[in-house]
Coordinates of C-alpha atoms in Angstrom, one line a residue:
Chain A
M16 CA -8.8 25.0 -12.2
S17 CA -9.3 27.7 -9.6
K18 CA -12.9 28.8 -8.9
K19 CA -13.0 32.4 -10.2
T20 CA -16.2 34.1 -9.4
L21 CA -17.8 36.3 -12.1
P22 CA -18.5 39.8 -10.9
F23 CA -22.2 39.7 -11.6
E24 CA -23.2 36.5 -10.0
S25 CA -22.1 33.8 -7.7
V26 CA -21.5 31.2 -10.4
S27 CA -17.9 30.3 -11.1
R28 CA -16.5 30.6 -14.6
R29 CA -15.6 26.9 -14.4
D30 CA -19.2 26.0 -13.6
L31 CA -20.5 28.0 -16.6
L32 CA -18.1 26.4 -19.0
K33 CA -18.9 23.1 -17.6
L34 CA -22.6 23.7 -18.1
G35 CA -21.9 24.8 -21.7
V36 CA -19.7 22.0 -22.8
G37 CA -21.5 19.3 -20.8
A38 CA -25.0 20.3 -21.6
G39 CA -24.5 19.7 -25.3
V40 CA -23.2 16.2 -24.6
V41 CA -25.6 15.0 -22.0
G42 CA -28.5 17.4 -22.2
P43 CA -31.2 14.7 -22.3
L44 CA -30.0 13.5 -18.9
A45 CA -31.3 16.7 -17.4
L46 CA -34.6 15.0 -16.9
T47 CA -33.0 12.7 -14.4
A48 CA -31.5 15.3 -12.3
G49 CA -32.6 16.0 -8.8
A50 CA -31.4 17.8 -5.8
A51 CA -31.5 16.3 -2.2
K52 CA -33.1 18.4 0.5
A53 CA -30.6 20.0 2.8
V54 CA -30.6 19.2 6.6
N55 CA -30.7 22.0 9.1
T56 CA -28.2 21.8 11.9
N57 CA -25.8 24.1 13.8
A58 CA -23.4 21.3 14.5
H59 CA -19.6 21.8 14.1
I60 CA -18.2 19.1 11.9
V61 CA -14.4 18.7 11.8
I62 CA -12.8 16.8 9.0
V63 CA -9.2 15.6 9.6
G64 CA -7.5 15.4 6.2
A65 CA -8.0 17.1 2.9
G66 CA -7.2 14.1 0.7
A67 CA -9.7 12.2 -1.4
G68 CA -12.1 11.3 1.4
G69 CA -11.9 14.6 3.4
T70 CA -12.3 16.8 0.4
A71 CA -15.2 14.7 -1.0
M72 CA -17.0 14.9 2.4
A73 CA -16.3 18.6 2.8
N74 CA -18.0 19.2 -0.6
R75 CA -20.9 16.8 0.1
L76 CA -21.7 18.1 3.6
S77 CA -21.3 21.7 2.6
R78 CA -24.2 21.2 0.1
S79 CA -26.3 18.8 2.2
L80 CA -26.2 20.7 5.5
N81 CA -27.7 24.1 6.3
G82 CA -26.2 26.1 9.1
A83 CA -23.4 23.6 10.0
R84 CA -19.9 24.8 10.6
I85 CA -17.5 22.6 8.7
T86 CA -13.7 22.7 9.5
V87 CA -11.1 20.9 7.5
I88 CA -7.7 20.3 9.0
D89 CA -4.7 19.7 6.8
A90 CA -1.5 21.5 6.2
R91 CA -0.9 20.3 2.6
E92 CA -1.2 23.0 0.0
K93 CA -1.0 20.6 -2.9
H94 CA -3.5 17.8 -3.7
H95 CA -2.0 14.7 -5.2
Y96 CA -3.9 12.4 -7.6
Q97 CA -2.3 9.4 -6.2
P98 CA -4.0 6.8 -8.5
G99 CA -1.8 8.5 -11.2
W100 CA 1.5 7.8 -9.5
T101 CA 2.0 4.4 -11.1
L102 CA 1.7 6.1 -14.4
V103 CA 4.3 8.7 -13.4
A104 CA 6.6 5.9 -12.1
S105 CA 6.3 4.0 -15.4
G106 CA 7.0 7.0 -17.5
A107 CA 3.6 7.3 -19.1
W108 CA 2.7 10.6 -17.3
D109 CA 4.6 13.7 -16.3
K110 CA 4.2 14.3 -12.6
S111 CA 2.5 17.7 -13.2
K112 CA -0.6 15.7 -14.3
A113 CA -1.1 14.4 -10.8
I114 CA -0.7 17.6 -8.8
S115 CA -3.3 20.4 -8.2
D116 CA -3.9 23.0 -5.5
T117 CA -5.8 21.8 -2.4
A118 CA -7.6 25.2 -2.4
D119 CA -9.1 24.4 -5.8
W120 CA -11.2 21.7 -4.3
M121 CA -12.2 23.2 -1.0
P122 CA -15.7 24.6 -0.7
R123 CA -15.9 28.3 0.0
S124 CA -18.0 27.8 3.1
V125 CA -15.5 25.6 4.8
N126 CA -13.0 26.8 7.4
W127 CA -9.6 25.4 6.3
V128 CA -7.2 25.1 9.2
K129 CA -3.7 24.6 7.9
G130 CA -2.2 22.3 10.4
M131 CA -1.8 18.6 11.3
V132 CA -3.6 16.8 14.1
A133 CA -1.2 15.7 16.8
E134 CA -3.8 14.3 19.2
F135 CA -7.3 12.9 19.0
D136 CA -9.2 13.3 22.2
P137 CA -12.6 11.8 21.6
D138 CA -13.6 11.7 25.2
N139 CA -13.6 15.6 25.2
N140 CA -14.7 15.9 21.6
R141 CA -11.6 17.7 20.4
V142 CA -8.5 17.4 18.4
V143 CA -5.2 19.1 19.2
L144 CA -3.0 20.4 16.4
N145 CA 0.8 20.2 16.2
N146 CA 1.0 23.9 17.0
G147 CA -0.9 23.2 20.3
Q148 CA -4.2 24.7 19.0
A149 CA -7.3 22.7 20.2
V150 CA -10.3 22.3 17.9
D151 CA -13.6 21.2 19.4
Y152 CA -16.2 19.4 17.5
D153 CA -19.7 17.9 17.6
Y154 CA -18.9 15.4 14.9
L155 CA -15.5 14.2 13.7
I156 CA -14.7 12.6 10.4
V157 CA -11.2 11.1 10.3
A158 CA -9.9 11.1 6.8
S159 CA -6.2 11.4 7.6
G160 CA -4.9 8.7 5.3
L161 CA -2.1 6.5 6.4
Q162 CA 1.5 6.5 7.4
L163 CA 4.3 5.0 5.3
R164 CA 6.6 3.1 7.6
Y165 CA 9.8 3.0 5.6
E166 CA 11.7 3.3 8.9
R167 CA 10.7 -0.3 9.7
I168 CA 13.1 -1.4 6.9
E169 CA 16.6 -1.1 8.2
G170 CA 18.8 1.1 6.1
M171 CA 15.9 2.4 4.0
D172 CA 15.4 6.1 3.5
T173 CA 13.2 7.7 1.0
R174 CA 16.0 10.0 0.0
L175 CA 17.8 7.0 -1.5
I176 CA 15.0 6.6 -4.1
G177 CA 16.2 7.5 -7.6
Q178 CA 19.7 8.3 -6.6
G179 CA 21.5 5.8 -8.7
K180 CA 21.6 3.1 -6.0
G181 CA 19.0 1.0 -7.7
I182 CA 16.1 1.9 -5.2
G183 CA 12.6 2.8 -6.3
S184 CA 9.3 3.2 -4.5
V185 CA 6.2 4.4 -6.1
Y186 CA 4.5 5.2 -2.7
A187 CA 6.9 7.7 -1.1
S188 CA 5.8 10.8 -3.0
I189 CA 5.1 12.1 -6.5
D190 CA 8.7 13.1 -6.8
A191 CA 9.7 9.6 -5.7
A192 CA 7.5 8.1 -8.3
A193 CA 9.2 10.2 -11.0
A194 CA 12.6 9.2 -9.5
T195 CA 11.6 5.6 -9.5
N196 CA 11.0 5.8 -13.3
D197 CA 14.5 7.3 -13.7
E198 CA 15.9 4.5 -11.6
I199 CA 14.1 1.8 -13.7
N200 CA 15.2 3.4 -16.9
R201 CA 18.8 3.4 -15.7
W202 CA 18.6 -0.3 -14.9
V203 CA 17.0 -1.1 -18.2
A204 CA 19.7 0.9 -20.1
S205 CA 22.4 -1.0 -18.2
G206 CA 21.3 -4.0 -20.2
R207 CA 21.4 -6.7 -17.5
G208 CA 20.9 -7.5 -13.9
T209 CA 18.4 -8.5 -11.2
G210 CA 15.3 -6.6 -10.3
L211 CA 13.5 -7.3 -7.0
F212 CA 9.9 -6.3 -6.5
T213 CA 8.5 -6.5 -3.0
L214 CA 5.3 -6.4 -1.1
A215 CA 4.7 -5.2 2.5
P216 CA 3.6 -7.5 5.4
T217 CA 0.8 -5.0 6.3
A218 CA -2.3 -3.7 4.6
I219 CA -1.3 -1.3 1.8
K220 CA -2.9 1.4 -0.2
C221 CA -3.5 0.7 -3.9
A222 CA -2.5 -3.0 -3.4
G223 CA -2.3 -3.3 -7.2
A224 CA 0.6 -0.8 -7.5
P225 CA 3.4 -3.2 -6.8
L226 CA 2.1 -5.5 -9.5
K227 CA 1.6 -2.6 -11.9
M228 CA 5.2 -1.5 -11.3
T229 CA 6.4 -5.0 -12.1
F230 CA 4.3 -5.3 -15.2
T231 CA 5.3 -1.9 -16.6
T232 CA 9.0 -2.6 -15.9
L233 CA 8.6 -5.9 -17.8
S234 CA 7.1 -4.0 -20.7
K235 CA 10.3 -1.9 -20.7
L236 CA 12.6 -5.0 -20.4
E237 CA 10.8 -6.8 -23.2
A238 CA 11.0 -3.7 -25.4
T239 CA 14.9 -3.9 -25.2
G240 CA 14.7 -7.2 -27.1
R241 CA 17.2 -8.6 -24.5
R242 CA 14.7 -9.8 -21.8
D243 CA 16.8 -12.9 -21.1
Q244 CA 19.6 -10.7 -19.8
F245 CA 17.4 -9.5 -16.9
N246 CA 16.4 -11.5 -13.9
V247 CA 13.0 -10.4 -12.4
E248 CA 11.8 -11.7 -9.0
F249 CA 8.7 -10.9 -6.9
M250 CA 8.8 -11.3 -3.1
T251 CA 5.6 -11.8 -1.2
P252 CA 5.4 -11.9 2.6
S253 CA 2.1 -13.8 2.6
G254 CA 2.3 -15.9 -0.5
G255 CA -0.5 -13.9 -1.9
L256 CA -0.2 -11.6 -5.0
F257 CA -3.5 -10.0 -4.9
S258 CA -6.5 -10.4 -2.6
Q259 CA -9.1 -11.2 -5.2
P260 CA -8.7 -14.9 -6.0
Q261 CA -9.2 -14.8 -9.8
V262 CA -6.8 -11.9 -10.2
H263 CA -4.3 -13.7 -8.0
A264 CA -4.4 -16.8 -10.2
F265 CA -4.1 -14.5 -13.3
V266 CA -1.0 -12.7 -12.0
R267 CA 0.6 -15.9 -10.9
Q268 CA 0.2 -17.4 -14.4
R269 CA 1.4 -14.2 -16.1
F270 CA 4.5 -14.1 -13.9
T271 CA 5.2 -17.7 -15.0
D272 CA 4.6 -16.8 -18.6
Q273 CA 6.8 -13.6 -18.4
G274 CA 9.7 -15.3 -16.5
V275 CA 9.1 -13.7 -13.2
K276 CA 10.4 -15.8 -10.3
R277 CA 8.2 -15.7 -7.2
N278 CA 9.7 -15.9 -3.7
D279 CA 6.8 -16.5 -1.3
F280 CA 7.0 -15.6 2.4
Y281 CA 9.9 -13.2 1.9
T282 CA 9.5 -9.9 3.9
L283 CA 12.0 -7.1 3.2
K284 CA 13.9 -6.5 6.4
A285 CA 16.9 -4.4 5.5
I286 CA 18.6 -2.7 2.6
D287 CA 22.4 -1.9 2.2
A288 CA 22.0 0.8 -0.5
D289 CA 25.7 1.2 -1.1
A290 CA 26.3 -2.5 -1.6
K291 CA 23.0 -3.0 -3.4
K292 CA 22.0 -5.9 -1.1
A293 CA 18.5 -6.6 0.4
T294 CA 17.9 -8.8 3.4
F295 CA 14.6 -10.7 3.7
A296 CA 13.1 -12.4 6.6
V297 CA 11.9 -15.8 5.3
R298 CA 9.1 -17.7 7.1
D299 CA 10.4 -20.8 8.9
S300 CA 13.9 -20.2 7.5
E301 CA 17.0 -18.1 8.0
D302 CA 17.1 -14.6 6.7
V303 CA 18.2 -14.3 3.0
T304 CA 20.4 -11.5 1.6
R305 CA 20.1 -10.9 -2.1
D306 CA 22.1 -8.7 -4.6
Y307 CA 20.1 -6.5 -6.8
D308 CA 20.5 -4.0 -9.5
F309 CA 17.0 -2.5 -9.0
I310 CA 14.6 -3.0 -6.1
H311 CA 11.1 -1.7 -5.8
V312 CA 10.3 -1.1 -2.1
V313 CA 6.8 -1.3 -0.8
P314 CA 6.8 0.0 2.8
P315 CA 4.8 -1.3 5.7
M316 CA 1.8 1.0 6.4
T317 CA -0.3 1.9 9.4
A318 CA -2.7 4.6 10.5
P319 CA -0.9 7.9 11.4
Q320 CA 0.8 7.9 14.8
A321 CA -1.7 10.4 16.3
L322 CA -4.5 8.0 15.7
L323 CA -2.6 5.0 16.9
D324 CA -1.9 6.9 20.1
S325 CA -5.6 7.5 20.6
P326 CA -8.6 5.5 21.7
L327 CA -9.9 5.6 18.1
R328 CA -7.7 2.7 17.0
F329 CA -8.8 -0.9 17.1
Q330 CA -8.0 -2.3 20.5
E331 CA -7.5 -5.8 19.3
G332 CA -7.8 -8.0 16.2
P333 CA -6.2 -7.9 12.8
F334 CA -6.7 -4.2 12.3
V335 CA -5.1 -3.0 15.5
D336 CA -2.9 -0.6 13.5
W337 CA -5.9 1.1 12.0
M338 CA -8.9 3.2 13.0
E339 CA -11.8 1.4 14.5
V340 CA -15.0 1.7 12.5
N341 CA -18.0 -0.4 11.7
R342 CA -17.0 -1.5 8.3
E343 CA -20.5 -1.1 6.9
T344 CA -21.7 2.2 8.5
L345 CA -18.2 3.7 8.8
Q346 CA -19.1 4.9 12.4
N347 CA -16.7 4.3 15.3
E348 CA -18.2 1.7 17.6
R349 CA -17.3 3.5 20.9
Y350 CA -17.7 7.1 19.9
P351 CA -20.8 7.4 17.8
N352 CA -20.0 11.0 16.7
V353 CA -16.7 9.9 15.2
W354 CA -16.6 8.6 11.6
G355 CA -14.0 7.4 9.2
I356 CA -13.3 7.4 5.5
G357 CA -10.5 6.2 3.3
D358 CA -7.1 4.6 4.0
V359 CA -7.1 5.2 7.8
M360 CA -9.9 2.7 8.5
G361 CA -9.2 -0.9 9.5
M362 CA -11.0 -3.2 7.1
A363 CA -10.2 -5.7 4.5
L364 CA -9.2 -4.1 1.1
N365 CA -10.6 -0.7 0.5
K366 CA -7.5 1.5 0.5
T367 CA -8.2 2.9 -2.9
A368 CA -9.8 6.1 -4.4
A369 CA -12.5 3.9 -5.8
S370 CA -13.4 2.7 -2.3
V371 CA -13.5 6.4 -1.1
K372 CA -15.9 7.2 -3.9
M373 CA -18.3 4.5 -2.6
Q374 CA -17.6 5.3 1.1
A375 CA -18.4 9.0 0.6
G376 CA -22.0 8.3 -0.4
V377 CA -22.5 5.9 2.5
L378 CA -20.9 8.3 5.0
E379 CA -23.0 11.3 3.9
Q380 CA -26.2 9.4 4.1
N381 CA -25.4 8.0 7.5
I382 CA -24.2 11.3 9.0
L383 CA -27.4 13.0 7.8
A384 CA -29.5 10.3 9.3
H385 CA -27.6 10.4 12.6
L386 CA -28.1 14.2 12.7
Q387 CA -31.8 13.6 12.3
G388 CA -32.0 10.9 14.9
R389 CA -32.8 8.3 12.3
P390 CA -31.4 4.7 12.0
L391 CA -28.3 4.6 9.7
P392 CA -29.6 3.7 6.3
A393 CA -26.5 3.0 4.2
K394 CA -24.1 0.1 4.3
H395 CA -20.6 -0.1 2.6
N396 CA -20.2 -3.3 0.6
G397 CA -16.4 -3.2 0.5
Y398 CA -16.3 -2.1 -3.1
T399 CA -12.9 -1.5 -4.4
S400 CA -11.4 -1.2 -7.9
C401 CA -8.0 -1.6 -9.5
P402 CA -7.4 -0.8 -13.1
L403 CA -4.6 -3.4 -13.1
I404 CA -2.0 -2.3 -15.6
T405 CA -0.6 -5.4 -17.1
G406 CA 1.8 -3.7 -19.5
I407 CA 2.3 -0.1 -20.8
G408 CA -0.7 0.2 -23.0
K409 CA -3.1 -2.4 -21.6
A410 CA -5.0 -3.0 -18.4
M411 CA -7.8 -4.9 -16.7
L412 CA -10.7 -3.2 -14.8
V413 CA -10.9 -5.3 -11.7
E414 CA -13.8 -4.4 -9.4
F415 CA -14.9 -6.4 -6.4
G416 CA -16.4 -6.3 -2.9
W417 CA -16.4 -8.3 0.3
A418 CA -19.3 -10.6 -0.7
D419 CA -19.1 -14.0 -2.1
N420 CA -15.4 -14.4 -1.5
M421 CA -14.6 -11.1 -3.2
A422 CA -16.7 -11.7 -6.2
M423 CA -16.4 -9.3 -9.1
I424 CA -19.0 -6.4 -9.2
P425 CA -18.3 -4.8 -12.6
S426 CA -19.6 -1.3 -13.2
F427 CA -19.8 -2.0 -17.0
S428 CA -21.3 -5.2 -18.0
F429 CA -19.7 -5.0 -21.4
I430 CA -16.2 -4.9 -19.9
D431 CA -14.8 -8.3 -18.9
P432 CA -12.8 -7.8 -15.6
M433 CA -10.5 -10.6 -16.5
A434 CA -9.6 -9.5 -20.0
E435 CA -6.6 -7.3 -20.7
S436 CA -7.9 -4.4 -22.7
W437 CA -6.8 -1.2 -24.5
T438 CA -10.0 0.5 -23.6
V439 CA -9.4 0.0 -19.9
W440 CA -5.9 1.4 -20.4
V441 CA -7.4 4.5 -22.0
M442 CA -9.8 4.7 -19.1
K443 CA -6.9 4.6 -16.6
D444 CA -4.9 7.0 -18.7
R445 CA -7.6 9.5 -19.6
M446 CA -10.9 9.0 -17.9
L447 CA -10.3 8.1 -14.2
R448 CA -8.7 11.4 -13.3
P449 CA -11.8 13.3 -14.4
A450 CA -13.9 10.9 -12.4
Y451 CA -11.7 11.4 -9.4
Y452 CA -12.0 15.2 -9.6
A453 CA -15.8 14.7 -9.9
M454 CA -15.5 12.6 -6.7
L455 CA -13.6 15.4 -5.0
E456 CA -16.3 17.8 -5.8
G457 CA -18.8 15.4 -4.3
K458 CA -20.6 15.0 -7.6
I459 CA -20.3 11.2 -7.9
Chain B
M17 CA -25.0 9.4 -11.2
T18 CA -26.5 12.9 -11.2
L19 CA -26.5 15.3 -14.1
S20 CA -24.1 17.5 -12.3
G21 CA -21.8 14.4 -11.8
V22 CA -22.0 13.5 -15.5
L23 CA -21.2 17.1 -16.5
T24 CA -18.3 17.3 -14.1
V25 CA -16.7 14.2 -15.5
V26 CA -17.3 15.3 -19.1
W27 CA -15.9 18.7 -18.3
Y28 CA -12.6 17.4 -16.8
S29 CA -12.3 14.9 -19.6
V30 CA -12.7 17.6 -22.3
V31 CA -10.5 20.4 -20.7
P32 CA -7.1 19.0 -21.8
W33 CA -8.3 18.8 -25.4
L34 CA -10.2 22.1 -25.9
W35 CA -7.4 23.4 -28.0
L36 CA -7.5 20.4 -30.3
L37 CA -11.3 20.6 -30.5
A38 CA -11.0 24.3 -31.4
L39 CA -8.4 23.6 -34.0
M40 CA -10.4 20.8 -35.6
T41 CA -13.4 23.0 -35.7
I42 CA -11.5 25.7 -37.5
I43 CA -10.0 23.2 -40.0
F44 CA -13.5 21.9 -40.6
L45 CA -15.2 25.2 -40.9
V46 CA -12.7 27.2 -43.0
P47 CA -12.9 25.1 -46.2
Q48 CA -16.7 24.4 -45.7
V49 CA -17.5 28.1 -45.5
I50 CA -15.2 29.1 -48.4
A51 CA -16.5 26.4 -50.7
R52 CA -20.2 27.0 -49.8
M53 CA -19.7 30.6 -50.8
K54 CA -18.8 29.2 -54.2
G55 CA -21.6 26.8 -54.5
Y56 CA -20.4 23.7 -52.7
R57 CA -22.8 21.3 -51.3
F58 CA -22.2 17.8 -49.8
T59 CA -23.6 16.3 -52.9
S60 CA -21.2 18.2 -55.1
T61 CA -18.5 16.3 -57.0
G62 CA -15.3 16.3 -54.9
G63 CA -12.3 14.7 -56.5
L64 CA -9.9 11.9 -56.3
G65 CA -8.4 13.3 -53.1
S66 CA -11.7 13.2 -51.2
K67 CA -12.3 9.6 -52.3
V68 CA -8.9 8.3 -51.4
L69 CA -7.7 10.4 -48.4
P70 CA -10.6 9.7 -46.0
P71 CA -10.2 6.0 -46.2
V72 CA -6.4 6.4 -45.8
V73 CA -7.0 8.5 -42.7
A74 CA -9.4 5.9 -41.3
V75 CA -6.9 3.0 -41.9
L76 CA -4.0 5.0 -40.5
A77 CA -6.1 5.9 -37.4
L78 CA -6.4 2.2 -36.6
F79 CA -2.7 2.3 -35.9
L80 CA -2.2 5.9 -34.8
V81 CA -5.0 6.2 -32.3
P82 CA -3.7 3.4 -30.0
M83 CA -0.1 4.9 -30.4
H84 CA -1.5 8.2 -29.4
T85 CA -2.6 6.6 -26.1
T86 CA 0.9 5.2 -25.4
S87 CA -0.5 1.7 -26.5
S88 CA -0.4 -0.2 -29.7
I89 CA -2.9 -2.0 -31.9
S90 CA -1.5 -5.3 -30.7
Y91 CA -3.2 -4.5 -27.3
V92 CA -6.6 -4.0 -29.0
N93 CA -8.0 -7.2 -27.7
T94 CA -11.7 -7.4 -26.7
W95 CA -14.7 -6.6 -28.8
V96 CA -15.2 -3.4 -26.8
D97 CA -11.6 -2.4 -27.8
W98 CA -12.4 -3.1 -31.5
M99 CA -15.7 -1.2 -31.3
N100 CA -14.0 1.8 -29.8
L101 CA -11.1 1.8 -32.2
I102 CA -13.2 1.2 -35.3
G103 CA -15.6 3.9 -34.2
A104 CA -12.8 6.4 -33.7
S105 CA -11.2 5.5 -37.0
V106 CA -14.5 5.8 -38.9
G107 CA -15.2 9.1 -37.1
L108 CA -11.8 10.5 -38.2
G109 CA -12.4 9.2 -41.7
I110 CA -15.7 11.1 -41.8
Y111 CA -14.0 14.2 -40.5
A112 CA -11.3 13.9 -43.1
W113 CA -14.0 13.7 -45.8
L114 CA -15.7 16.8 -44.4
V115 CA -12.4 18.6 -44.8
F116 CA -11.1 17.2 -48.0
H117 CA -14.3 17.1 -50.0
P118 CA -14.8 21.0 -50.1
V119 CA -11.0 21.4 -50.6
C120 CA -11.1 19.2 -53.7
Y121 CA -14.2 20.9 -54.9
L122 CA -12.4 24.2 -54.8
R123 CA -9.4 22.7 -56.6
N124 CA -11.6 21.3 -59.3
K125 CA -13.4 24.6 -59.7
K126 CA -10.1 26.5 -60.0
A127 CA -8.8 24.0 -62.5

């Protein structure tokens, strides 16, 4: 995947191959191609984070700005395709399919600073790295992702995942996702017992992942032919299974049909890994401790600590643990040269790669307009998407936004968002990773 | 979506299967070229194998294509699913005919 430059011209081998293979397939579309005019500026733009949002913006802005200095700050050498983690944790993918080198996606013109931001100082237009280095900026894009707060669950440690103590969690890391698959397989092979699947009391990224883990585990349990030997329960802190009302109703019915017991208003509070006991805070009731043979832990999540310690966080309201932005323009309300993208932002839904894809286009247009002194032209509509895996081999393509009580906004009119489908499974399994890579390159 | 975007998605989709596409191209071309050097045309008489095997391949594909995607035919549910699966199966059947027809022609000629 690395960009290897041919000696005789500044076109990468990958781009040439891409042109050769792709042109044969979609040659007629060439007539529709067009290139936007680049904007001249000498601004220094700092992007914090080289995940989906940061990388997409680095690629987009490096093409759409002439003369700008772009700096990306991130210590991570590996880029993870996180939408694939549920496939790893359900055994459908090897983890190598979800890992690539960060350098492969970084534009050549960008200055990549390998460090982590320890302090945001928007009053002085600078960020300070964990090694003490200060980086000044004219414009700041915060794409730092979020922080997993496993420490808020007493006794929980990510090192317990997949260690034969019945603990799994798809969120912790790619290795934890693979270890979660091992732990689920051990439980299934044991032939009996109780599995508890939890949700977090905070906003979470890929909010469909806890449901996907439940459904794929159910597939494995049903495949044993001894489903009745297993007790499966789903614990929800809020009573909600999924934010989109139709999907919530669908999952509720499917849980009933597949014998999953729901425990509403249960929040995971503590785990005793050695005793395989989980304690839940229950709304308007005493805490409840439950034995388990397998538990899927979904940690609370917040913006990274450096951002929470800064003036960039929401000062009040429901998103106080997240970065403050105008949810439509993605601009910070108090610091107009600061923008956000991705999981770090405080807004309903939208902690998915699909949201990042939509936000990147909005953010690029608005930053270019801001640089030119024009009104911000683009508005994010809250689009998010969840290819909801409802079993190993089938899925639903759920796409919705903020409008009309989170009404569906399907990209493909011929795909029913409420129908379980093999085609959607194939899309999830084979097509969405290529689309994600195209997003990283800022092409879609 | 821009042309560049489409090309990028197509490229990343095709990359894992370049080896298979190359192999299938070779398997298609070798009997075609050899048979055509000996007078073969698409309208030539093939043989029993080229009549039976392509439909068998197409029918088997109905089951094997979903299995290849870690799924099963029981999850082929919507009309889009069926269109995709039948399209893939018919395509594989046509490919099988393109391979078996010249092979059978050569066998008949040898006999």
